[in-house]
Structure formats: C-alpha cells, structure tokens
mmCIF file of C-alpha atoms in Angstrom:
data_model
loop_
_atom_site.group_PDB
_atom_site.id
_atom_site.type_symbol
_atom_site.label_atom_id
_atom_site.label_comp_id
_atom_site.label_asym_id
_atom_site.label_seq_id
_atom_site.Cartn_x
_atom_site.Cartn_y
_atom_site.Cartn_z
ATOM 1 C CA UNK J 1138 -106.166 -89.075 -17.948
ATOM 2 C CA UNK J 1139 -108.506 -91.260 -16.699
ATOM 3 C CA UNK J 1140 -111.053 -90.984 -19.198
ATOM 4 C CA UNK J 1141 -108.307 -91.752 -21.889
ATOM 5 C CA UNK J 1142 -108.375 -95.411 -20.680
ATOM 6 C CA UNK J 1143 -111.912 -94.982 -20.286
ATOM 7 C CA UNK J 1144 -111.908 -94.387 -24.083
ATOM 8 C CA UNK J 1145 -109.763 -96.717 -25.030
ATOM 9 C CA UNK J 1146 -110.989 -99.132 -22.822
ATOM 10 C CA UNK J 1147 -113.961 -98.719 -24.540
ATOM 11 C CA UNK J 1148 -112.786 -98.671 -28.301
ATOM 12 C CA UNK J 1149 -110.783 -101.803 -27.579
ATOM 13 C CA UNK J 1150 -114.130 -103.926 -26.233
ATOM 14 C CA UNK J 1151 -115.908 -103.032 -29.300
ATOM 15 C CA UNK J 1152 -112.979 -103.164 -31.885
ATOM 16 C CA UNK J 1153 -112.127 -106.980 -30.179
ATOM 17 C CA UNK J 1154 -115.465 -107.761 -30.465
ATOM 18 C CA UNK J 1155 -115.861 -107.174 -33.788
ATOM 19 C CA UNK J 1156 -112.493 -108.424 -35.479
ATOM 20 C CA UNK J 1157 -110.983 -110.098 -32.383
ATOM 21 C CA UNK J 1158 -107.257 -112.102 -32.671
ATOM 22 C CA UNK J 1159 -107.024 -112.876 -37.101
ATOM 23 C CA UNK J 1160 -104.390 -116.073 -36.787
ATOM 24 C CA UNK J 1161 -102.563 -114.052 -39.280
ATOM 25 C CA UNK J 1162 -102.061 -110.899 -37.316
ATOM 26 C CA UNK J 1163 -98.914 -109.999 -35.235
ATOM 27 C CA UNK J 1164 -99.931 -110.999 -31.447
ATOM 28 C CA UNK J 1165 -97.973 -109.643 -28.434
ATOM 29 C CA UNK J 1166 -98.823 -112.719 -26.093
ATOM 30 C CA UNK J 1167 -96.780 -114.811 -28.697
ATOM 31 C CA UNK J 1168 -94.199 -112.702 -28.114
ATOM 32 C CA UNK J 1169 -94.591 -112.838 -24.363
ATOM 33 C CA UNK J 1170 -94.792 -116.532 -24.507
ATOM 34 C CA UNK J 1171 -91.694 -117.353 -27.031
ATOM 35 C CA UNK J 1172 -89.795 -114.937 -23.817
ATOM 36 C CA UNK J 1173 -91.545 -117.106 -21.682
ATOM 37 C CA UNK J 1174 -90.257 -120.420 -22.898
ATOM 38 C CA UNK J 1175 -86.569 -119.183 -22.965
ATOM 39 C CA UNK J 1176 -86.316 -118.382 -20.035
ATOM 40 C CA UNK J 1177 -87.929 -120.922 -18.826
ATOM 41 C CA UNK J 1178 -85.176 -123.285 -20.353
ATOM 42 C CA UNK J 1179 -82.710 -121.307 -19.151
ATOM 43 C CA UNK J 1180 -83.542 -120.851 -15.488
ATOM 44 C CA UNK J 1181 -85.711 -123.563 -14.432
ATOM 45 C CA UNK J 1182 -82.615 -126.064 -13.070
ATOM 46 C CA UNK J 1183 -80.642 -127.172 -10.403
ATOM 47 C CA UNK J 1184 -80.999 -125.140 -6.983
ATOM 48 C CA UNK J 1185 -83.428 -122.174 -6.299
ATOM 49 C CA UNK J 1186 -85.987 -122.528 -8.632
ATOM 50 C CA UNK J 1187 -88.620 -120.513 -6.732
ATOM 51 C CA UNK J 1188 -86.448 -117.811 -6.723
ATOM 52 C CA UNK J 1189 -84.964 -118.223 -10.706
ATOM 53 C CA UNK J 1190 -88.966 -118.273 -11.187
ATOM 54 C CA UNK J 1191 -89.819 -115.267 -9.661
ATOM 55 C CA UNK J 1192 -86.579 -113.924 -11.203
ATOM 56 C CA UNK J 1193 -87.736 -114.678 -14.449
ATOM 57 C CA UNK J 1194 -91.620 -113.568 -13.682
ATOM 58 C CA UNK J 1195 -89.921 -109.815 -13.293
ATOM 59 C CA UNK J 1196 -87.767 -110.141 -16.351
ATOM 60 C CA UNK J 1197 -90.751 -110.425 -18.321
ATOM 61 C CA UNK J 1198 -93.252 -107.686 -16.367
ATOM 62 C CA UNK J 1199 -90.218 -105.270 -16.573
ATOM 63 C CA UNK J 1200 -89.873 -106.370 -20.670
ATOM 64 C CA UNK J 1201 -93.770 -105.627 -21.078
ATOM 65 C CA UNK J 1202 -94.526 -102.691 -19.202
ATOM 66 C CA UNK J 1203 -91.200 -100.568 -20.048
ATOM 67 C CA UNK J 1204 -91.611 -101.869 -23.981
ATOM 68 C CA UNK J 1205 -95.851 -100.683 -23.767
ATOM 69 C CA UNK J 1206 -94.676 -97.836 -21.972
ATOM 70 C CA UNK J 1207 -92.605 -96.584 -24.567
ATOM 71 C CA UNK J 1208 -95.297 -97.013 -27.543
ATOM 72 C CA UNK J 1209 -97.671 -95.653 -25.552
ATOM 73 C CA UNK J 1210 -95.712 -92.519 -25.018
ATOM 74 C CA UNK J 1211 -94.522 -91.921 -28.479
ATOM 75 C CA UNK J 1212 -98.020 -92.164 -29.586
ATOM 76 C CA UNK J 1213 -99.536 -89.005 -27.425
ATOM 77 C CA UNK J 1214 -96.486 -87.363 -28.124
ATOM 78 C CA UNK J 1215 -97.922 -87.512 -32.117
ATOM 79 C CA UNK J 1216 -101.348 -86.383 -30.662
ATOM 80 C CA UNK J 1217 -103.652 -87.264 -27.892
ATOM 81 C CA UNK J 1218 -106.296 -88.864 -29.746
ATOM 82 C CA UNK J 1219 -103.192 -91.197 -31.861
ATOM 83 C CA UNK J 1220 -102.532 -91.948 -28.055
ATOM 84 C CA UNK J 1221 -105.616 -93.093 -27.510
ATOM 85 C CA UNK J 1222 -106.113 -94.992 -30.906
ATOM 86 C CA UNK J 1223 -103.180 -97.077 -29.854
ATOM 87 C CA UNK J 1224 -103.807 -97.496 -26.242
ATOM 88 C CA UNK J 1225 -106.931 -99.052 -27.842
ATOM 89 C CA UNK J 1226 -105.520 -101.227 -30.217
ATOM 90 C CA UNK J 1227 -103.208 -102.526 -27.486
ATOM 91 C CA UNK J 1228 -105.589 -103.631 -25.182
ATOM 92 C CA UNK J 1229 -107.534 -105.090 -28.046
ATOM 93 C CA UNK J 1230 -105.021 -107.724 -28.238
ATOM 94 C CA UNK J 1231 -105.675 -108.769 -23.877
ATOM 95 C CA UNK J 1232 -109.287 -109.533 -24.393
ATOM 96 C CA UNK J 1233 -110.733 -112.117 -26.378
ATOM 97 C CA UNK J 1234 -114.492 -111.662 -26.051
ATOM 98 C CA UNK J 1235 -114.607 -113.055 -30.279
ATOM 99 C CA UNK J 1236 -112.292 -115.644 -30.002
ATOM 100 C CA UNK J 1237 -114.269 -117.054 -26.410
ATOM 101 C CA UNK J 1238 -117.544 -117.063 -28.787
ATOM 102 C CA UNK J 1239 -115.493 -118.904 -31.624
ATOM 103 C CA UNK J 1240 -114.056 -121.398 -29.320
ATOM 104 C CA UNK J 1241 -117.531 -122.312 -27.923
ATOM 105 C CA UNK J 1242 -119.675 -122.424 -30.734
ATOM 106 C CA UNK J 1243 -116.596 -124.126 -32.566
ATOM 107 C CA UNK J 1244 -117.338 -127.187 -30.041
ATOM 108 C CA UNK J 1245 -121.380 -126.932 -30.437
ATOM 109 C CA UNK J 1246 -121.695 -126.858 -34.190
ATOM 110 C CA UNK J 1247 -120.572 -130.597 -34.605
ATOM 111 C CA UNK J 1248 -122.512 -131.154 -30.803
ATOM 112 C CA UNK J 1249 -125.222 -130.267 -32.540
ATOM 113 C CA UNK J 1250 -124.692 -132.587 -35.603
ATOM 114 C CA UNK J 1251 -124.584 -134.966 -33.098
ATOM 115 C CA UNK J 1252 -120.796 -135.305 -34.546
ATOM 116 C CA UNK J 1253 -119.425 -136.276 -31.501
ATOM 117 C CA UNK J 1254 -115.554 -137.309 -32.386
ATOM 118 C CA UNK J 1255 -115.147 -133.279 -33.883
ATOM 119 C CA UNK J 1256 -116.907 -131.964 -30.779
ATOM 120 C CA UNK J 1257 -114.010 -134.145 -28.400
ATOM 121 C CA UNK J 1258 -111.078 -133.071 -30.699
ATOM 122 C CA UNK J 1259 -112.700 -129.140 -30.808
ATOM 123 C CA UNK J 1260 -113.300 -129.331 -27.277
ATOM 124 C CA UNK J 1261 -109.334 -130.327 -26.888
ATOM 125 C CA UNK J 1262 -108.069 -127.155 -27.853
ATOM 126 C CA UNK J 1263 -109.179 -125.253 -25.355
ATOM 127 C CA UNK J 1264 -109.295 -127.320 -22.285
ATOM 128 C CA UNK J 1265 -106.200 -129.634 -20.992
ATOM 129 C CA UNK J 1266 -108.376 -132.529 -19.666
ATOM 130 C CA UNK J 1267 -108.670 -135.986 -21.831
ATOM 131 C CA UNK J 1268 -111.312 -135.441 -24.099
ATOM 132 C CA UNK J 1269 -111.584 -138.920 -25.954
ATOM 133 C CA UNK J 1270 -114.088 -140.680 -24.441
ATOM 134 C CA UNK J 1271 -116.787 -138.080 -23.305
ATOM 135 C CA UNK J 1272 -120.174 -137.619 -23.906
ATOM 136 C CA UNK J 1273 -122.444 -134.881 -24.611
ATOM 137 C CA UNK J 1274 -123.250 -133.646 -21.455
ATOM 138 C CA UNK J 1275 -119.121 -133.909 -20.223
ATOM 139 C CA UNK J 1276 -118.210 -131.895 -23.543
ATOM 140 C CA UNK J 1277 -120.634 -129.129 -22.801
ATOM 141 C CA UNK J 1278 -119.792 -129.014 -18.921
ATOM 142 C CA UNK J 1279 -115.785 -128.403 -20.527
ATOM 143 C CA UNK J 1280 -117.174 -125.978 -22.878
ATOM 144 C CA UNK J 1281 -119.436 -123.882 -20.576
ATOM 145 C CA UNK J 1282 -116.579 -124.208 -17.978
ATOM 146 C CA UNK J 1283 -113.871 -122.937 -19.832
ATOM 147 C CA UNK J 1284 -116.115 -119.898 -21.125
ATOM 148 C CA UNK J 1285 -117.563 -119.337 -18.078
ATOM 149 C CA UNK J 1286 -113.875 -118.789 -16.144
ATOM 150 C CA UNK J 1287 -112.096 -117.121 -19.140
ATOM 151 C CA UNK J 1288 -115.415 -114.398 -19.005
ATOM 152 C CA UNK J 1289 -113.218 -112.820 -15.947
ATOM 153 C CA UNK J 1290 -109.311 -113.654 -17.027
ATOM 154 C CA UNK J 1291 -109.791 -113.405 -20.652
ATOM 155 C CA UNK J 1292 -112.180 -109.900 -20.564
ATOM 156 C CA UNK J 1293 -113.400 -108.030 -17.630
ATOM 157 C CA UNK J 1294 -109.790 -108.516 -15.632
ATOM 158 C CA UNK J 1295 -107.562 -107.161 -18.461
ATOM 159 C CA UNK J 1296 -110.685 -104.378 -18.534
ATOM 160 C CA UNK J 1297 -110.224 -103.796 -14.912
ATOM 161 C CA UNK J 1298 -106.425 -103.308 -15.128
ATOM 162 C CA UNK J 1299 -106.486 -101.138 -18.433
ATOM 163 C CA UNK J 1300 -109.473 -98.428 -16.884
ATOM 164 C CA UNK J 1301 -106.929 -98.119 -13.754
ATOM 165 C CA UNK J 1302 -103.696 -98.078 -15.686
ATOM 166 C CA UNK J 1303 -104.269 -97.991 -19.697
ATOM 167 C CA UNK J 1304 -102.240 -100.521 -22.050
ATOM 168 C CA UNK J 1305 -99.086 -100.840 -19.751
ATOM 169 C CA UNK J 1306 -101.319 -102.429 -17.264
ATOM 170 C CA UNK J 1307 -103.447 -104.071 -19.323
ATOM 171 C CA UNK J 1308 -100.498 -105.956 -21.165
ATOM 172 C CA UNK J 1309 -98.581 -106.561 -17.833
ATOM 173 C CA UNK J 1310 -102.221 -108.376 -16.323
ATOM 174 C CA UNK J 1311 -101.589 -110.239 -19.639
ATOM 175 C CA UNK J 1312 -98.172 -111.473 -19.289
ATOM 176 C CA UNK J 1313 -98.864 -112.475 -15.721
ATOM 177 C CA UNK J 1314 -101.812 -114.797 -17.078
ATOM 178 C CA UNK J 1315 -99.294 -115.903 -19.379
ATOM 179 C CA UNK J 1316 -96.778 -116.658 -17.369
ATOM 180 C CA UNK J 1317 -99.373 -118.594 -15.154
ATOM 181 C CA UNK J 1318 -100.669 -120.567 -17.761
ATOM 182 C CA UNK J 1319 -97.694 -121.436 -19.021
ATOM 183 C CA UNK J 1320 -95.176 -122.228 -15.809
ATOM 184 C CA UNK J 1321 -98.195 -122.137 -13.033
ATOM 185 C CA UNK J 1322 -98.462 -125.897 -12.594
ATOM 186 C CA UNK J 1323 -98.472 -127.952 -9.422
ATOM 187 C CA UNK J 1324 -96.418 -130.712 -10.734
ATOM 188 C CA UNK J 1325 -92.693 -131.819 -9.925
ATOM 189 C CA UNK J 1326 -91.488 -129.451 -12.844
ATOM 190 C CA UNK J 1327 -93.184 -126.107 -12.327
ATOM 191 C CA UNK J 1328 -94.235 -126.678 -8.692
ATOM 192 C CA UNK J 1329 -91.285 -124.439 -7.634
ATOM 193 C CA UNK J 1330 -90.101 -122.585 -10.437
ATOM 194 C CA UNK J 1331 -94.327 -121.253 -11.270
ATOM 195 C CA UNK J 1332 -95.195 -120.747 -7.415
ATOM 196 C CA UNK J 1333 -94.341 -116.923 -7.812
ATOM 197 C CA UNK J 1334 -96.685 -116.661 -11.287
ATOM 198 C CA UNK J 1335 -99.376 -118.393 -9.792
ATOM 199 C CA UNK J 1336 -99.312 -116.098 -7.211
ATOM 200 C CA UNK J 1337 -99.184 -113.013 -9.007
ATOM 201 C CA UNK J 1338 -102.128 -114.380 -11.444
ATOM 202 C CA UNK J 1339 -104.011 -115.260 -8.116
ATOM 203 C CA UNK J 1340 -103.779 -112.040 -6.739
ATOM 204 C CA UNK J 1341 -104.719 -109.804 -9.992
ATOM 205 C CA UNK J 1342 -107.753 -111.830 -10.874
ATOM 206 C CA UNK J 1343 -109.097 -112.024 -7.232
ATOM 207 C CA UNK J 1344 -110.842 -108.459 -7.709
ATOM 208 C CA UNK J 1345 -111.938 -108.598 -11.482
ATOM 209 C CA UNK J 1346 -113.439 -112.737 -11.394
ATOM 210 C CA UNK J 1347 -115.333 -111.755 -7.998
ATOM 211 C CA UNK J 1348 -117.098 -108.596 -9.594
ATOM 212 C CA UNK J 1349 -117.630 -110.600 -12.771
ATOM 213 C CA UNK J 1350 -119.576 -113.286 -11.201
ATOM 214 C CA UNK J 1351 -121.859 -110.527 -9.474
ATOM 215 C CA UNK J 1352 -122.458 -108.920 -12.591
ATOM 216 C CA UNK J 1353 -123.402 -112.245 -14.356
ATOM 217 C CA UNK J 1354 -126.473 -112.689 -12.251
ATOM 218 C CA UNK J 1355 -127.632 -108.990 -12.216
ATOM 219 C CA UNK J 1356 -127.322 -109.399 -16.415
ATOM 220 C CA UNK J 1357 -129.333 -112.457 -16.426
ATOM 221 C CA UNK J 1358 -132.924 -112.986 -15.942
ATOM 222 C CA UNK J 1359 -134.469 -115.079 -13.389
ATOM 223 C CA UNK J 1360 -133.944 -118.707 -14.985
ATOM 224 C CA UNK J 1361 -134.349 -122.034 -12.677
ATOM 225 C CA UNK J 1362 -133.804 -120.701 -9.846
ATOM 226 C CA UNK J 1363 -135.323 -117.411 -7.762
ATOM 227 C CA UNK J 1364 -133.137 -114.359 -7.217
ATOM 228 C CA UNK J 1365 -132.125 -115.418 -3.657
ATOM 229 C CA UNK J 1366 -131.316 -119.491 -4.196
ATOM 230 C CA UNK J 1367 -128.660 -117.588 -7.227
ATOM 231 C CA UNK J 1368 -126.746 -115.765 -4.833
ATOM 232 C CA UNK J 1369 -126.700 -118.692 -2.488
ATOM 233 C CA UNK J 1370 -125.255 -120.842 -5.059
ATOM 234 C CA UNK J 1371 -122.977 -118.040 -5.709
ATOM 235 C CA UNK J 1372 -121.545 -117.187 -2.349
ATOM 236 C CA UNK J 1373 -121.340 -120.685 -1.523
ATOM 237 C CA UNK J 1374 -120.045 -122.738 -4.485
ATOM 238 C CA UNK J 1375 -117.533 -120.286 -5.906
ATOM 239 C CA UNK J 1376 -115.288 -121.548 -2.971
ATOM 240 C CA UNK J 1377 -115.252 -124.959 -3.991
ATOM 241 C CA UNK J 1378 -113.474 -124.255 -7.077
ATOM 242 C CA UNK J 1379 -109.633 -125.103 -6.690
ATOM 243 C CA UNK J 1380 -108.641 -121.809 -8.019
ATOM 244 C CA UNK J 1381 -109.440 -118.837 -5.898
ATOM 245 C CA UNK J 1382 -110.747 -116.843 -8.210
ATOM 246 C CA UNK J 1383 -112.186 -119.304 -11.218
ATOM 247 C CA UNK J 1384 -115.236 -120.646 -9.347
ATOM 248 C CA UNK J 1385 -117.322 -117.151 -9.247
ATOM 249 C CA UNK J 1386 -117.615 -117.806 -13.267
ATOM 250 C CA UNK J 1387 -118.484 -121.057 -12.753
ATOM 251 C CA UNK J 1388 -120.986 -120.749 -10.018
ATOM 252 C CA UNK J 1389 -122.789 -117.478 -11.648
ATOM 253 C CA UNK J 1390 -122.860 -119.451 -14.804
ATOM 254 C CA UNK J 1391 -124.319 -122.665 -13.003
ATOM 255 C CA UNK J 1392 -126.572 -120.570 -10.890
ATOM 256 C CA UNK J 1393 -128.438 -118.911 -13.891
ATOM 257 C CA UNK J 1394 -128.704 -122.144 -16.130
ATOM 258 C CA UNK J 1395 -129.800 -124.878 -13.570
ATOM 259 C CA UNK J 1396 -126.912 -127.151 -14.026
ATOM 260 C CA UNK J 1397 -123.889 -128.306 -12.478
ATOM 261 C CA UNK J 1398 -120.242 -127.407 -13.209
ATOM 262 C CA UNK J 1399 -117.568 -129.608 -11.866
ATOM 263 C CA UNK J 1400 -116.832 -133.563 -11.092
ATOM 264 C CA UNK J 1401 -114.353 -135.928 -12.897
ATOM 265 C CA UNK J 1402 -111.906 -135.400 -15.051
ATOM 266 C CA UNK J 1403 -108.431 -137.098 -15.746
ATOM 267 C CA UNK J 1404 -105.768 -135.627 -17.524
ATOM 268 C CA UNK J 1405 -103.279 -137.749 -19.614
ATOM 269 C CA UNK J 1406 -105.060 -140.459 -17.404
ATOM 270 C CA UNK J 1407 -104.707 -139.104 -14.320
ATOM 271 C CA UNK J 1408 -108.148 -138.822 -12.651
ATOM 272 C CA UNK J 1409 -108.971 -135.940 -10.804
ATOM 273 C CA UNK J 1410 -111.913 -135.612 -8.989
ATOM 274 C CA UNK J 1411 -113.471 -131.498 -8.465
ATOM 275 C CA UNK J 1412 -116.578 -130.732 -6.068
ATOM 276 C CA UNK J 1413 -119.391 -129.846 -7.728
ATOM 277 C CA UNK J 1414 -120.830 -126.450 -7.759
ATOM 278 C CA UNK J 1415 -124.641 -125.843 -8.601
ATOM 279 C CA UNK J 1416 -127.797 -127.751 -8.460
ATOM 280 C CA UNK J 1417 -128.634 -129.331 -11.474
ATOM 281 C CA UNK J 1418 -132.272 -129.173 -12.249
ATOM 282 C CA UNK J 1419 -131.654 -129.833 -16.164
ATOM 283 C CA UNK J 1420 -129.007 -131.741 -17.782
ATOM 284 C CA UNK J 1421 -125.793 -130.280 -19.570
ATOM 285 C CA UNK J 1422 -126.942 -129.749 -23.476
ATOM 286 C CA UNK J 1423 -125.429 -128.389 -26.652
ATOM 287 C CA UNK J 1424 -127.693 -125.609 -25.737
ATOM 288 C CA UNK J 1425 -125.962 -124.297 -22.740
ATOM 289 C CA UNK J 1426 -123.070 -123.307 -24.744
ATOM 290 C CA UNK J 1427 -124.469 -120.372 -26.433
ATOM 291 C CA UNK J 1428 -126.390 -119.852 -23.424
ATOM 292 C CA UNK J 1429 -123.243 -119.345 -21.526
ATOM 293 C CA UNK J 1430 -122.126 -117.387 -24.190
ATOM 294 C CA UNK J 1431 -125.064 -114.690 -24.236
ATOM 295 C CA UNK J 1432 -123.918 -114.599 -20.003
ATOM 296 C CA UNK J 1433 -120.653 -113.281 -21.080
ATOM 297 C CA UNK J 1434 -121.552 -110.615 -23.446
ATOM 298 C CA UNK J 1435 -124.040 -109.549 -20.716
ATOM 299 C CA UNK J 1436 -121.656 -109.154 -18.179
ATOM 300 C CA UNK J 1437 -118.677 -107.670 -20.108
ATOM 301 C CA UNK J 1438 -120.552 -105.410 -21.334
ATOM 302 C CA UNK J 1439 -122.164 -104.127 -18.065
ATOM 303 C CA UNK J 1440 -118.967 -104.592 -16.685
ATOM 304 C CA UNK J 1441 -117.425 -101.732 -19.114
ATOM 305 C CA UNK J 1442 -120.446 -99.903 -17.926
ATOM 306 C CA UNK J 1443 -119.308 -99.866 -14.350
ATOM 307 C CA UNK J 1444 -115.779 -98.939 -15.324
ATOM 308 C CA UNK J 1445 -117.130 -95.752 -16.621
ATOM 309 C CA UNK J 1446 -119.266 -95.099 -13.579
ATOM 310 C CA UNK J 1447 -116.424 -95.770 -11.715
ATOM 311 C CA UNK J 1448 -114.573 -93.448 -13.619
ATOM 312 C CA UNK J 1449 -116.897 -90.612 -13.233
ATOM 313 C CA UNK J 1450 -117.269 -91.119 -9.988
ATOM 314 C CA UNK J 1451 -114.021 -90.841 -9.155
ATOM 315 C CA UNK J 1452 -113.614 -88.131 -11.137
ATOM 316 C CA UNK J 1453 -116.058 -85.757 -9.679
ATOM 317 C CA UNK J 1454 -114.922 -87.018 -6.039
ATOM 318 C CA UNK J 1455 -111.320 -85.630 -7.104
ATOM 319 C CA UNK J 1456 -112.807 -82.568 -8.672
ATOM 320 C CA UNK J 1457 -114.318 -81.757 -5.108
ATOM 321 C CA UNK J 1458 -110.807 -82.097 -2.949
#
C-alpha cells in the first residue's frame, strides 16, 4: 500500500505543477472553508468557546476524512490503478507548488516595471499586513516571506501526510491549515474559539517545515555565505519566528540569499514589530523573488525524493521482520 501513495504522491506533485488550482475548477478547500464559516457563526458565542472550537475543529476532520475515505474506497474498488488516479488527483488539490510561483512572480512583474502601486495591491492578496505605503525592498521581504513559509504548509507538509496516509490524510492536513488560517487568530474573537486549530496546525507542520528548511540548503548552492555560517543561521534564527514551525522557511531562505527576513509590519495600523532572522549582506530586490522561487522547486522536489527513499526503506525493513 505504501507505494500507492508513493505513486500518487508522486502523480499529484507533477500533475499540480503543471495545471495547479484553474479559478474555474471545483476546489475542496472551498468547500472546507464555506463548513468552516458556518460553524463558525454558529458556535463561536457566549460560554465555552475553546471547547465549541475544538468541537467544531472535529466536526470538520470527521466531515473530511470519512467523505475522502469513501471516494477513495469506491475508486480501488473500480480498479487499483483508478484508485490511484484519484488518490492523485485528490492530493493535487492540497499542494499549490503553481499557484506559490503565480503569486510571486504576480508581485515581481510590475516590481520590475518599477510599477510600484500594482506590486502593493498584488502583494495584498497574499499577505494580511498593510501594504500601501511600502517600498521595494518591504514588498519583496512579504513576497519572499510568504513563499518561503508556504514551501512547507502549502507543499512538502500535505506531501508528508499523503506518503504516510494517502488522500484522507492529505485532505485532513488540509482542513487543519484551513481551519488555522481561518479561526487561528490571537485576537479577542478567535483567541479562544481557534486555540484548538492552532494547535493542531502547530503540531502537523512541526515535522514537515523542519525537514523542509534542511532540504532547502542541501538543494542550494553555496551563495553568500559558506556551508557552516547557513546552518548557523538556520539552527539559530528559525526560533525567532513567532510561529513554531514558519521560521525554518524563512531562515533557509535568508540563509542561502544573504538577506534578512523579518522587522516591521502593521496590520490595519497596528504595528507589529518581528526579530529579524538572517544577515543581510545584499539588499531585498525584485530579484529575490524568483530566486526564492527556484529554492522551492529545489526542495519539493528533493523532498518527494526522500519520501520515496523513505518508502523503500521502510519497505525492505518490513520485508525483513
């Protein structure tokens, strides 16, 4: 069974890659979020509201996984390889290796027109931070930050969850991001009612964004800095980050270019200051973008690679008992 995932895993990498999320298309996390948002306006009220959040965090995990479950089951009944083919098409729909290239290069095309107004309102739709008033360097560092973190929770984590448990895990690590990203806040309105989704997201990313920032620097060539000063900044500014798990993105990504990630931002005018992680020997430019870009198809791609040898591994270790 394992190498089912391992091949649909696989199929799903290349076939997001190549057509990724159409806007047109049918998309499960809409689904998941519309579910979301209802019960979100239903539960989150009055007394309780950690517990009517993680209430509502299993409604929609049980939903996902009993409803992939099912399709996933109906297709190998039909045949193995139609089992497969769907599996595939399934966890397609997690990753979003096209749509993280899109995004980025959606924000440097007008950087590099030196079109600075389109660059703040492209830049806007991916990050929640006020984007009005920055300049170049600001726009890239939201850019290369936001491509850098989603490498792990919008690729190689759903990866890591479908090798070990096929589409039913790969679309529950989904909804849990979704969930997160939707009710996860620290504020007076989701500081109770999201504590059990950010959590959850917390603890499924902490495996998949560590790996992924140790892959970045083994995919990379030397850059700015020598082999050893990148694993420094690594191991030493990925704990800096606010999230547990975002910063080894961040810091690989920093590491290999020669800048630094992090400082001030405000959102909806609220300033919030974030510690810094790398050194920068250059400053941020439109450049870094695809840069940060080519880091991410580098490291998704040798992270599939050590899915299968961890796969094959495992399977000859089992073959042996």
């Amino acid at each position: 069974m394992i190498y089912h995932h391992l091949f649909a895993v696989t199929l799903a990498f290349f076939l997001d890659l190549l057509i990724g999320d159409p806007p047109s298309w049918p998309h499960p996390v809409k689904w998941i979020g519309t579910m979301i948002s209802k019960l979100d306006l239903a539960f989150n009220k009055g007394a309780y509201k950690k517990r009517k959040g993680l209430f509502m965090l299993i409604i929609v995990l049980s939903a996902v996984l009993l409803i992939t479950l099912l399709t996933v089951y109906l297709a190998y009944l039909i045949h193995p390889l139609a089992g497969i083919l769907w599996e595939a098409v399934v966890i397609s729909t997690t990753i979003a290796q096209k749509g993280l290239k899109q995004a980025g290069m959606d924000v440097c095309l007008p950087l590099n027109e030196r079109d600075f107004p389109e660059a703040r309102v492209k830049l806007s739709y991916i990050v929640g931070r006020d984007t009005a008033d920055l300049d170049e360097p600001e726009i890239v560092r939201g850019t290369v930050e936001t491509v850098a973190e989603n490498t792990s929770d919008g690729i190689t984590a759903p990866l890591f969850w479908a090798a070990i448990g096929g589409a039913p895990l790969a679309m529950v690590y989904r909804a849990i991001n979704t969930c997160d990203s939707m009710v996860g806040y620290k504020n007076d309105k989701y500081g109770q009612f999201g504590w059990a989704s950010a959590k959850l997201d917390d603890i499924v990313n902490w495996i998949p964004s560590r790996l992924t920032g140790f892959l970045m620097l083994l995919s990379s060539k030397s850059g700015y800095h020598g082999f050893g000063a990148r694993w420094n900044i690594l191991f030493n500014d990925a704990k800096k980050h606010p999230s547990p798990n975002s910063g080894w993105c961040e810091a690989g990504v920093a590491a290999i270019l020669g800048i630094q990630l992090g400082g001030r931002n405000t959102y909806k005018g609220i300033v919030s200051d974030r510690t810094r992680m790398g050194v920068p020997l250059v400053r941020l430019e439109a450049k870094h973008i695809p840069q940060t870009i080519t880091i991410m198809h580098r490291s998704s791609f040798l992270f599939l690679l050590m899915l299968w040898l961890g796969g094959i591994i495992l399977d000859v270790t089992f073959s042996w008992l």
